[in-house]
mmCIF file of N, CA and C in Angstrom:
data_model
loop_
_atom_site.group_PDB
_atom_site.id
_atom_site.type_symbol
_atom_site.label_atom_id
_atom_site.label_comp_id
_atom_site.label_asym_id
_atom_site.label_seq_id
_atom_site.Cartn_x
_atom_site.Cartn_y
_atom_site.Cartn_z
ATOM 1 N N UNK A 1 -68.451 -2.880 29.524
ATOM 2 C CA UNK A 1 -68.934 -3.198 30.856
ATOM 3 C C UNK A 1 -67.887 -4.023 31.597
ATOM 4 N N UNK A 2 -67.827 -3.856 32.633
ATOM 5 C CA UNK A 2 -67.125 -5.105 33.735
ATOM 6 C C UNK A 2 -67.448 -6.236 34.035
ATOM 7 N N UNK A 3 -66.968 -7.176 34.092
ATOM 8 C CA UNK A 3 -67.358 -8.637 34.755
ATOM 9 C C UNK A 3 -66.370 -8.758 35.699
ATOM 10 N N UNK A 4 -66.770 -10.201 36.475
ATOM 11 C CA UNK A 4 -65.906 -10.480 37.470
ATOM 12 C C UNK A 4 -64.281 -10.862 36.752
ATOM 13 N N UNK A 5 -63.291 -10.231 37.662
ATOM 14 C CA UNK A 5 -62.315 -10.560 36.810
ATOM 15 C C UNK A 5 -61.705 -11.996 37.858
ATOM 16 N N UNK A 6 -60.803 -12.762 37.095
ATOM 17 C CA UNK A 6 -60.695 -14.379 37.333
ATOM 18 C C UNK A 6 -59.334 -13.847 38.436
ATOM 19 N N UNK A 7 -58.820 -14.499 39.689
ATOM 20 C CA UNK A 7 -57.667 -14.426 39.598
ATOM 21 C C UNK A 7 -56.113 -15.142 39.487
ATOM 22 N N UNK A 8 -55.478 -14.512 38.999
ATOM 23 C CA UNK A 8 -54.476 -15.266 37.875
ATOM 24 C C UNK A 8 -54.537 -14.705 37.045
ATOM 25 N N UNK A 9 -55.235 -14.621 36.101
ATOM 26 C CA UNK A 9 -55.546 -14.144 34.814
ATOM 27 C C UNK A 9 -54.458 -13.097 34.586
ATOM 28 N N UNK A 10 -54.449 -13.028 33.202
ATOM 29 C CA UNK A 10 -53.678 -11.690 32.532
ATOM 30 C C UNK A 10 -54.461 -10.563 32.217
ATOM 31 N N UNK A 11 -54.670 -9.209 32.310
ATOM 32 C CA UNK A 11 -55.221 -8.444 31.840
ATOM 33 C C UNK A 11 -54.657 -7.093 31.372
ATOM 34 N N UNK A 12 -55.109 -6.816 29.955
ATOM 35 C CA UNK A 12 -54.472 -5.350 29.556
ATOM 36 C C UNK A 12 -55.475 -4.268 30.086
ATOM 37 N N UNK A 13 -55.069 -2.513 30.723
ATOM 38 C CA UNK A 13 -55.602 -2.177 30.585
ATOM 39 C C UNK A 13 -55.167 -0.831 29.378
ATOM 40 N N UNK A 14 -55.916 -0.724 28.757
ATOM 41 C CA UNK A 14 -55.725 0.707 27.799
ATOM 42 C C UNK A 14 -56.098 1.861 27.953
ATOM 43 N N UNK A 15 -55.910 2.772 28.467
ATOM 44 C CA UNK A 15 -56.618 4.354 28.349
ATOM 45 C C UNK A 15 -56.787 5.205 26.874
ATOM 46 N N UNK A 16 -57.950 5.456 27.274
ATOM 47 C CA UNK A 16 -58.610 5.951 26.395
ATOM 48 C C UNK A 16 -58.949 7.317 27.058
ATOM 49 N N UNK A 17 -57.914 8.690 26.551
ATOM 50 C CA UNK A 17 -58.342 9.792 27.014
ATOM 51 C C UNK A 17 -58.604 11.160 25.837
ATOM 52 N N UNK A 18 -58.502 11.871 26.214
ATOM 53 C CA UNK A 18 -58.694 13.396 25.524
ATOM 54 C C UNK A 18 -58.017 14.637 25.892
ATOM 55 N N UNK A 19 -57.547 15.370 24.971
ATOM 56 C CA UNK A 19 -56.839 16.521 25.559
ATOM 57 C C UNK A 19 -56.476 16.931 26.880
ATOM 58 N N UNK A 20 -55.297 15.599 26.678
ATOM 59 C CA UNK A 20 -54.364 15.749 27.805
ATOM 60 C C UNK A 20 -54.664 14.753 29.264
ATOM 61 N N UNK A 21 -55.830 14.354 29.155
ATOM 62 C CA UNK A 21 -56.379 13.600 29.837
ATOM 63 C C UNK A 21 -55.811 12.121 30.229
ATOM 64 N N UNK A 22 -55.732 12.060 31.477
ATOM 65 C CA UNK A 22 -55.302 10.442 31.938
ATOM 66 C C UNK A 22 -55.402 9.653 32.862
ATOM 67 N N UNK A 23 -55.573 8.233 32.881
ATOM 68 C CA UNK A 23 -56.358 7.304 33.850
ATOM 69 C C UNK A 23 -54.892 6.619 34.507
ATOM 70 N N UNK A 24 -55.663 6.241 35.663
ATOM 71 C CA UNK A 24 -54.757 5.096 36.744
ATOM 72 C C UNK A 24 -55.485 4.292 37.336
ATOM 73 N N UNK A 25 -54.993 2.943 37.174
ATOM 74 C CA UNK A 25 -55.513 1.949 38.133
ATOM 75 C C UNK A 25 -54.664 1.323 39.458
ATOM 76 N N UNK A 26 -54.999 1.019 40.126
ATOM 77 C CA UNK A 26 -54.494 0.928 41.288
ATOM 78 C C UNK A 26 -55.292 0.082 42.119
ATOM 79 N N UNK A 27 -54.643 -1.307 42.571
ATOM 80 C CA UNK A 27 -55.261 -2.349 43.321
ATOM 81 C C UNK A 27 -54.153 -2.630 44.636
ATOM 82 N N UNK A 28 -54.970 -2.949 45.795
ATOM 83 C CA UNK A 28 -54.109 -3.332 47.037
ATOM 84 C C UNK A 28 -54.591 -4.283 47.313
ATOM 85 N N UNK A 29 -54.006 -5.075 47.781
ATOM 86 C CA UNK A 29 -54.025 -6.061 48.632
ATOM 87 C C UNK A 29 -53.334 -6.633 49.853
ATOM 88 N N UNK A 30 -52.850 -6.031 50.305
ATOM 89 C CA UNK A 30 -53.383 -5.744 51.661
ATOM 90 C C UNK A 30 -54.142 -4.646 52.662
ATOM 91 N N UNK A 31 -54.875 -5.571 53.002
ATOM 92 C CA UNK A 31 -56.232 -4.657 54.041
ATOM 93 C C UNK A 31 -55.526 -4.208 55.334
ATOM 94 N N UNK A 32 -54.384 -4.371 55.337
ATOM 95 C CA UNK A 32 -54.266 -3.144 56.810
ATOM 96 C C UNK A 32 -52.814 -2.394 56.259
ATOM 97 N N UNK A 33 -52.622 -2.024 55.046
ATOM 98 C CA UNK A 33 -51.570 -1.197 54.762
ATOM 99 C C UNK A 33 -51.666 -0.636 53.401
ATOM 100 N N UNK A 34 -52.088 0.994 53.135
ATOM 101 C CA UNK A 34 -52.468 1.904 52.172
ATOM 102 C C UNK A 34 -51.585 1.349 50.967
ATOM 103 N N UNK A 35 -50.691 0.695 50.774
ATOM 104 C CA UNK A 35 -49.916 0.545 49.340
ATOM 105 C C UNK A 35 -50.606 -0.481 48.637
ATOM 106 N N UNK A 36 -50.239 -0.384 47.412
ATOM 107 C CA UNK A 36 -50.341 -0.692 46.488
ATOM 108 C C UNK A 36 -49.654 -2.143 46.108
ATOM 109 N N UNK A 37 -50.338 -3.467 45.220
ATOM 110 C CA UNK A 37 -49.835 -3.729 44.601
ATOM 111 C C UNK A 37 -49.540 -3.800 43.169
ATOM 112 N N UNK A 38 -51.031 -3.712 42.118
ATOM 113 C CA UNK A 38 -50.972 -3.085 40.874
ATOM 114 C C UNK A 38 -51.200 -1.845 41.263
ATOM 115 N N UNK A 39 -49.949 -1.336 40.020
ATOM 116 C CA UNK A 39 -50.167 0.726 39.837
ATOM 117 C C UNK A 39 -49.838 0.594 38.388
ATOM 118 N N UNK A 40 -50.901 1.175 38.206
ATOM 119 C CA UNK A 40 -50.405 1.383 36.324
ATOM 120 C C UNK A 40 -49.741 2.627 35.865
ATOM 121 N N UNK A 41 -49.615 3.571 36.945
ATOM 122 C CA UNK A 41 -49.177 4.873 36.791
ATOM 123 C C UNK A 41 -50.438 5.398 35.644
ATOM 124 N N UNK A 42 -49.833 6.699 35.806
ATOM 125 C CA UNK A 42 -50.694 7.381 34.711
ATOM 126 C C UNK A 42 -50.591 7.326 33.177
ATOM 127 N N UNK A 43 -51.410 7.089 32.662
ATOM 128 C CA UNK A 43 -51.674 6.404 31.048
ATOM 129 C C UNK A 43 -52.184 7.279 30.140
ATOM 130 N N UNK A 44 -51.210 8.209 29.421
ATOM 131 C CA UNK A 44 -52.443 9.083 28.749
ATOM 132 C C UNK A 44 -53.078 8.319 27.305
ATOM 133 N N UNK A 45 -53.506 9.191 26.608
ATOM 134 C CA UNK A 45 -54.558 7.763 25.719
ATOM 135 C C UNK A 45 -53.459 6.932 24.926
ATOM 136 N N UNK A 46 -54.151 5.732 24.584
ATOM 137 C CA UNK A 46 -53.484 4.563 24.226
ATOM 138 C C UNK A 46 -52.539 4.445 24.992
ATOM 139 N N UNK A 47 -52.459 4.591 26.230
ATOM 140 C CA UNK A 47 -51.017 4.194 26.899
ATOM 141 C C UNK A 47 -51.603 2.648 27.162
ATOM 142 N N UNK A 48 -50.689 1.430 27.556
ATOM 143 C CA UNK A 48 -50.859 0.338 28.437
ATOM 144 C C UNK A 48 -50.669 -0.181 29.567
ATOM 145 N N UNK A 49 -50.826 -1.210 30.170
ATOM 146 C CA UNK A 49 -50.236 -1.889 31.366
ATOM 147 C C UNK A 49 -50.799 -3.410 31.432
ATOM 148 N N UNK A 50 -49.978 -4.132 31.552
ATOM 149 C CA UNK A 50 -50.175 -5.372 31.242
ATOM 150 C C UNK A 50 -50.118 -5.863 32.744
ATOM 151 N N UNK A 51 -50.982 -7.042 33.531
ATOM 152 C CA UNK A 51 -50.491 -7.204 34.784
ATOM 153 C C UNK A 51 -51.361 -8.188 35.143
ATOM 154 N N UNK A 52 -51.307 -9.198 36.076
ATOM 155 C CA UNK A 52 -52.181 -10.443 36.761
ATOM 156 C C UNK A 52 -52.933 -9.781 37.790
ATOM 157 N N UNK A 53 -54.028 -10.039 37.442
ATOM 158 C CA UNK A 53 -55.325 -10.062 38.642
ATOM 159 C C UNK A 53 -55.110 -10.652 39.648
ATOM 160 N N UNK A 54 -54.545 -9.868 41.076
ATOM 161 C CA UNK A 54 -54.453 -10.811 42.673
ATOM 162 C C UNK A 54 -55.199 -11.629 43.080
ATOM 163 N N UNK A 55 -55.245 -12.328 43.938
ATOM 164 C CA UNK A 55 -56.113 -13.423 44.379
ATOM 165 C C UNK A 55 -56.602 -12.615 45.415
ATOM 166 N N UNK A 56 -56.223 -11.684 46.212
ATOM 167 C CA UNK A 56 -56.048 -10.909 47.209
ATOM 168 C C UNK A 56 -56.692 -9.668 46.838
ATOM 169 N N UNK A 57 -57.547 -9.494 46.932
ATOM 170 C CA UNK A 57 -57.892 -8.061 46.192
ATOM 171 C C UNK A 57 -58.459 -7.186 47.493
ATOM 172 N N UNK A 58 -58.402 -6.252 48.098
ATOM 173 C CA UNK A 58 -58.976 -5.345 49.168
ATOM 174 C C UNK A 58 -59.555 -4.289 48.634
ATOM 175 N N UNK A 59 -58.958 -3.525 47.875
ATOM 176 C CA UNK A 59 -59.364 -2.332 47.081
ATOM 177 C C UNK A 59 -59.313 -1.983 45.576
ATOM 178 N N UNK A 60 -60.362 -1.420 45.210
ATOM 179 C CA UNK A 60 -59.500 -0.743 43.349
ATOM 180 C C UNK A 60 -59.444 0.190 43.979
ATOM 181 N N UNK A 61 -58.896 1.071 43.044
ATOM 182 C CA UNK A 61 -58.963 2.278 43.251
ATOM 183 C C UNK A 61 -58.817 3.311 41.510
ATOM 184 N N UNK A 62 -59.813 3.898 41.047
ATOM 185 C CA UNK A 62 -59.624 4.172 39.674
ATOM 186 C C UNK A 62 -59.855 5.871 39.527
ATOM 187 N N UNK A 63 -58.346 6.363 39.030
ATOM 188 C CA UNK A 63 -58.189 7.954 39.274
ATOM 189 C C UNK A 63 -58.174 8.060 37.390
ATOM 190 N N UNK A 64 -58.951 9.555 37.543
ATOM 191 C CA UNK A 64 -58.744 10.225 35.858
ATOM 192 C C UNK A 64 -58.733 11.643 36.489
ATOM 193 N N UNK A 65 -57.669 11.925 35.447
ATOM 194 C CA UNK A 65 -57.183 13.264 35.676
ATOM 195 C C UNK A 65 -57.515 14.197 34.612
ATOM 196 N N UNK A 66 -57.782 15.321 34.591
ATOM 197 C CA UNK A 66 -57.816 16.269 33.226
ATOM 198 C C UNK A 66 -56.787 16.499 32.941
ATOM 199 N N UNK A 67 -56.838 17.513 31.724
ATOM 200 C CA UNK A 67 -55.403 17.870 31.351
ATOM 201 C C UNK A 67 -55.011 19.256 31.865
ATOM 202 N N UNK A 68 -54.368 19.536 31.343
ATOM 203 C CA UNK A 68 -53.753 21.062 32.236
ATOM 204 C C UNK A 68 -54.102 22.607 31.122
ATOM 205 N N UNK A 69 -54.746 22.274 29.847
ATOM 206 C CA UNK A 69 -54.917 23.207 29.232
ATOM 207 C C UNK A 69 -56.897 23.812 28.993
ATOM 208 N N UNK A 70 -56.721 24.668 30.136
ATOM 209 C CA UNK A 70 -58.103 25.088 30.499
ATOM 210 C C UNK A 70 -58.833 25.527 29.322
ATOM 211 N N UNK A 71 -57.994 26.012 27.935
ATOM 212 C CA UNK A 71 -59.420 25.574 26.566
ATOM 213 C C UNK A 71 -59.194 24.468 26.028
ATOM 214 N N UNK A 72 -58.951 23.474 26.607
ATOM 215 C CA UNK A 72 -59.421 21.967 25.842
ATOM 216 C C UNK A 72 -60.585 21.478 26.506
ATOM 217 N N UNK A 73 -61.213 20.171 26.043
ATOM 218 C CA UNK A 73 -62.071 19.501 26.753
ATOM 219 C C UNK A 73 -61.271 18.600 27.058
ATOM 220 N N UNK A 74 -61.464 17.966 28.620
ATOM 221 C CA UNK A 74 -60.850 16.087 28.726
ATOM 222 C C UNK A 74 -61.399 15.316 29.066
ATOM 223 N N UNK A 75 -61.185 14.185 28.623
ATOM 224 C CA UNK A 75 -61.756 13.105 29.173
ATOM 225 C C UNK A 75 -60.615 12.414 29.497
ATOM 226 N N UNK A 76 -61.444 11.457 30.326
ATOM 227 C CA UNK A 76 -60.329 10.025 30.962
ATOM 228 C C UNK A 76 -61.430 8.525 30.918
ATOM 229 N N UNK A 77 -60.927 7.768 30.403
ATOM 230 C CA UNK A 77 -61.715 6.347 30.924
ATOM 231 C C UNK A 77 -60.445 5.229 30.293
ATOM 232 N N UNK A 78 -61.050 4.140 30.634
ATOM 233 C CA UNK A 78 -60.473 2.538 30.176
ATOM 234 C C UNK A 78 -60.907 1.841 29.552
ATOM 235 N N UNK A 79 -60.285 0.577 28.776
ATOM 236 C CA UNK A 79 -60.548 -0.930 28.766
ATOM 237 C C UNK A 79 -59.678 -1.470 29.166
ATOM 238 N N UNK A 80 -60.875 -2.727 29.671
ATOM 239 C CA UNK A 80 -59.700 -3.380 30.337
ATOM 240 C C UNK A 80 -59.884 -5.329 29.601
ATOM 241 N N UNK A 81 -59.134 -5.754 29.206
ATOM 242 C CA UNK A 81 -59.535 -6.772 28.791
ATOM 243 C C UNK A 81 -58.744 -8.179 28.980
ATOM 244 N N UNK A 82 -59.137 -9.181 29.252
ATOM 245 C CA UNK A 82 -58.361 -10.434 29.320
ATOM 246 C C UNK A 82 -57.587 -10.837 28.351
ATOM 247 N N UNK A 83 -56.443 -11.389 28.796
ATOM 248 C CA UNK A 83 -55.000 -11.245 27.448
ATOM 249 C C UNK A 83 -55.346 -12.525 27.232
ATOM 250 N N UNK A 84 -55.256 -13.668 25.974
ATOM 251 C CA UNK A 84 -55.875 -14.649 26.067
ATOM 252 C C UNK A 84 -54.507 -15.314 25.637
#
């Protein structure tokens, strides 16, 4: 589950996918210009990204992609957890 995340903090996130399958996170902060400041790029499973929670937060934004081989199944999801 999610909780509020602190900001400052450190947080890993991990993907956890399936045949071929892969997640992105993506946070902006600033509210009047589409970019990005965390991008984790795309993570296929067990990939990482290590990165500080903004103080500034405007948007998440959380993409999963399938994979490209139409007889597999995919999945995409995360954890995300505080680095202590």
């Amino acid at each position: 589950s999610w909780g509020k995340m602190v900001a400052g903090s450190t947080y890993k996130l991990t993907a956890r996918a399936t045949g071929g399958g892969q997640f992105r996170l993506k946070i902006a902060t600033n509210c009047s210009s589409p970019a990005t400041t965390v991008d984790s790029g795309s993570l296929v499973n067990g990939g990482t990204y290590q990165f500080v929670w903004p103080s500034n937060v405007c948007w998440v934004t959380l993409q999963a992609a399938s994979g490209t081989d139409a007889s597999q199944t995919s999945s995409a999801g995360a954890d995300l957890v505080l680095v202590q």
